[in-house]
Amino acid sequence: MFMVMGGAAYLGWLLTAALGVFLVLQRRVDRAMSWAIALGFLVSLAGMSVGYLMTAPTPGQEQSLIAGLDLTTIGAHSVGAPDTGAGLPLTGWETGAGDLRVAHFVGIHALQVLPLLALALRRLPWRALDGARTGLVIVAAAAYAALTALLLWQAERGQPLIHPDARTWTAAAILALLAALATTAVLTYATRRAEKPPALVVEG
């Protein structure tokens, strides 16, 4: 059953990658949506790859395997405590240990979040956004990928999602600041371009 699950996961990853390439090559969407689809697939594939960490033996399991013991369970989604700890409502994510499922979940859903963002930006009636949508999508994708990495880093240190330490808060604050600065830069540049009068064309 373990081998079947692992094979299905790899097959799902490969099919997702193939679908992403197919959609990007279609070229039936605007530039912002094209970037959202491409970057969404990349971040989603990275999020799916976090699942591999859950199938790797824990240090305790490795010692048992070296000793020749037969284990009924290999791998874990918790870091720093058994998988049987208390969990959050609905998601079941660990409240007393790190949980790899958080980064796994967030990363996978970039495939929905980024295209939805591109669609929402297209519907906003702000003229300056006409030249800023692609830049905003790229900034959002970078921030989303960084958030996924931050959640993975937090879990790998055995830290529950709802109990971040000072290092996690600092990293999150830096990420938010960089995202805000990048967003401001994109909007400022697009606004100035929208306000710039068109060049006069003199016909001879």
XYZ file of C-alpha atoms in Angstrom:
204
model
C 0.000 0.000 0.000
C 2.897 2.345 0.806
C 4.472 1.755 -2.614
C 1.137 2.264 -4.372
C 0.596 5.549 -2.526
C 4.104 6.729 -3.393
C 3.701 5.798 -7.052
C 0.349 7.589 -7.249
C 1.880 10.716 -5.703
C 4.704 10.788 -8.250
C 2.249 10.176 -11.079
C 0.058 13.025 -9.828
C 3.077 15.328 -9.716
C 4.095 14.456 -13.279
C 0.546 14.848 -14.616
C 0.226 18.228 -12.916
C 3.504 19.357 -14.466
C 2.374 18.170 -17.900
C -0.962 19.955 -17.544
C 0.837 23.140 -16.530
C 3.035 23.056 -19.641
C -0.015 22.399 -21.818
C -1.966 25.331 -20.374
C 0.959 27.749 -20.612
C 1.456 26.868 -24.279
C -2.207 27.512 -25.098
C -1.674 31.312 -25.147
C -5.423 31.974 -24.986
C -5.288 34.300 -21.998
C -3.870 37.744 -21.299
C -0.320 38.251 -20.067
C -1.204 38.524 -16.375
C -3.246 35.321 -16.424
C -0.512 33.535 -18.356
C 1.983 34.437 -15.615
C -0.513 33.454 -12.915
C -1.008 30.012 -14.452
C 2.705 29.378 -15.002
C 3.820 30.569 -11.564
C 0.817 28.965 -9.900
C 1.821 25.585 -11.304
C 5.441 26.026 -10.199
C 4.515 26.897 -6.622
C 1.888 24.165 -6.587
C 4.423 21.560 -7.700
C 6.764 22.739 -4.939
C 3.925 22.380 -2.446
C 3.188 18.891 -3.696
C 6.866 18.006 -3.243
C 6.546 18.694 0.488
C 4.548 15.464 0.623
C 7.774 13.553 0.000
C 9.059 14.720 3.391
C 6.070 13.049 5.052
C 7.004 9.667 3.555
C 10.628 9.730 4.720
C 11.379 7.758 7.918
C 11.697 9.806 11.089
C 14.957 9.498 13.085
C 13.285 7.052 15.455
C 11.944 4.970 12.571
C 15.377 4.933 10.937
C 16.879 3.487 14.103
C 14.180 0.822 14.192
C 14.774 -0.082 10.546
C 18.529 -0.323 11.143
C 17.791 -2.655 14.049
C 15.815 -4.874 11.662
C 12.381 -4.202 13.114
C 9.248 -4.368 10.968
C 7.323 -1.106 11.166
C 3.639 -0.647 10.470
C 4.139 3.083 9.778
C 6.911 4.842 7.871
C 7.029 8.620 7.732
C 5.060 11.270 9.609
C 3.480 14.645 9.063
C 4.426 15.900 12.529
C 7.886 17.147 13.511
C 8.924 16.979 17.141
C 6.046 14.814 18.384
C 3.977 11.787 17.318
C 1.207 12.223 14.752
C -1.395 11.505 17.414
C -1.236 14.951 19.053
C -4.075 17.448 19.381
C -5.108 19.159 16.158
C -6.860 22.289 14.981
C -10.578 22.099 14.188
C -11.425 21.148 10.591
C -7.820 20.851 9.347
C -6.461 18.654 12.140
C -3.092 20.411 11.948
C -0.922 19.818 15.002
C -1.155 22.298 17.865
C 1.778 20.903 19.850
C 4.347 20.203 17.124
C 5.407 21.200 13.638
C 3.129 19.989 10.868
C 4.335 19.552 7.284
C 0.759 19.471 6.016
C 0.438 23.239 6.428
C 3.078 24.111 3.805
C 1.846 21.207 1.670
C -1.710 22.572 1.670
C -0.791 26.219 1.120
C 1.686 25.453 -1.655
C -0.670 23.185 -3.593
C -3.419 25.796 -3.718
C -1.264 28.409 -5.452
C -2.733 26.848 -8.576
C -6.115 28.312 -7.633
C -5.102 31.435 -5.707
C -2.893 33.103 -8.327
C -5.259 32.735 -11.324
C -8.138 33.963 -9.143
C -6.025 36.981 -8.205
C -5.323 37.708 -11.879
C -9.045 37.456 -12.610
C -9.920 39.785 -9.728
C -7.345 42.368 -10.847
C -8.809 42.335 -14.347
C -12.242 43.211 -12.970
C -11.116 46.172 -10.865
C -12.057 49.512 -12.532
C -8.747 51.261 -11.824
C -7.123 52.363 -15.074
C -3.609 52.209 -13.673
C -4.025 48.492 -13.113
C -4.024 47.955 -16.868
C -0.238 48.230 -16.770
C 0.266 46.740 -13.315
C -1.610 43.439 -13.367
C 1.313 41.349 -14.587
C 3.710 42.919 -12.084
C 1.259 42.432 -9.228
C 0.754 38.780 -10.160
C 4.519 38.199 -10.174
C 4.891 39.916 -6.787
C 2.017 37.860 -5.384
C 3.544 34.644 -6.706
C 6.912 35.431 -5.136
C 5.244 36.289 -1.815
C 3.125 33.126 -1.958
C 6.184 30.964 -2.637
C 8.047 32.661 0.232
C 5.074 32.076 2.543
C 5.077 28.385 1.648
C 8.804 28.202 2.383
C 8.277 30.036 5.683
C 5.586 27.573 6.760
C 7.829 24.644 5.848
C 10.735 26.175 7.784
C 8.483 26.693 10.792
C 7.242 23.095 10.691
C 10.736 21.627 10.240
C 11.758 23.313 13.495
C 8.981 21.446 15.304
C 6.946 24.595 15.783
C 3.119 24.581 15.625
C 1.440 26.948 13.179
C -0.452 28.742 15.951
C 2.616 29.201 18.204
C 5.254 31.012 16.113
C 8.406 32.133 17.881
C 10.273 35.429 17.486
C 12.291 34.131 14.514
C 9.153 33.142 12.651
C 7.464 36.472 13.396
C 10.560 38.337 12.226
C 10.732 36.385 8.977
C 7.005 36.929 8.399
C 7.372 40.672 9.016
C 10.277 40.910 6.573
C 8.277 38.996 3.978
C 5.272 41.283 4.430
C 7.457 44.394 4.190
C 9.164 43.231 0.998
C 5.813 42.317 -0.561
C 4.380 45.729 0.351
C 7.399 47.561 -1.071
C 7.285 45.568 -4.299
C 3.545 46.151 -4.656
C 3.991 49.887 -4.072
C 6.772 50.040 -6.660
C 4.653 48.263 -9.289
C 1.628 50.476 -8.656
C 3.708 53.674 -8.647
C 5.348 52.803 -11.940
C 2.027 51.861 -13.548
C 0.323 55.036 -12.286
C 3.057 57.253 -13.697
C 2.834 55.518 -17.040
C -0.959 55.935 -17.090
C -0.666 59.660 -16.308
C 2.034 60.292 -18.913
C 0.536 62.069 -21.947
C 0.807 60.214 -25.239
C 3.610 61.303 -27.522
C 2.597 63.543 -30.410
C 3.028 62.134 -33.866
C 3.866 64.681 -36.564
C 3.036 63.591 -40.046
C 5.147 65.060 -42.828
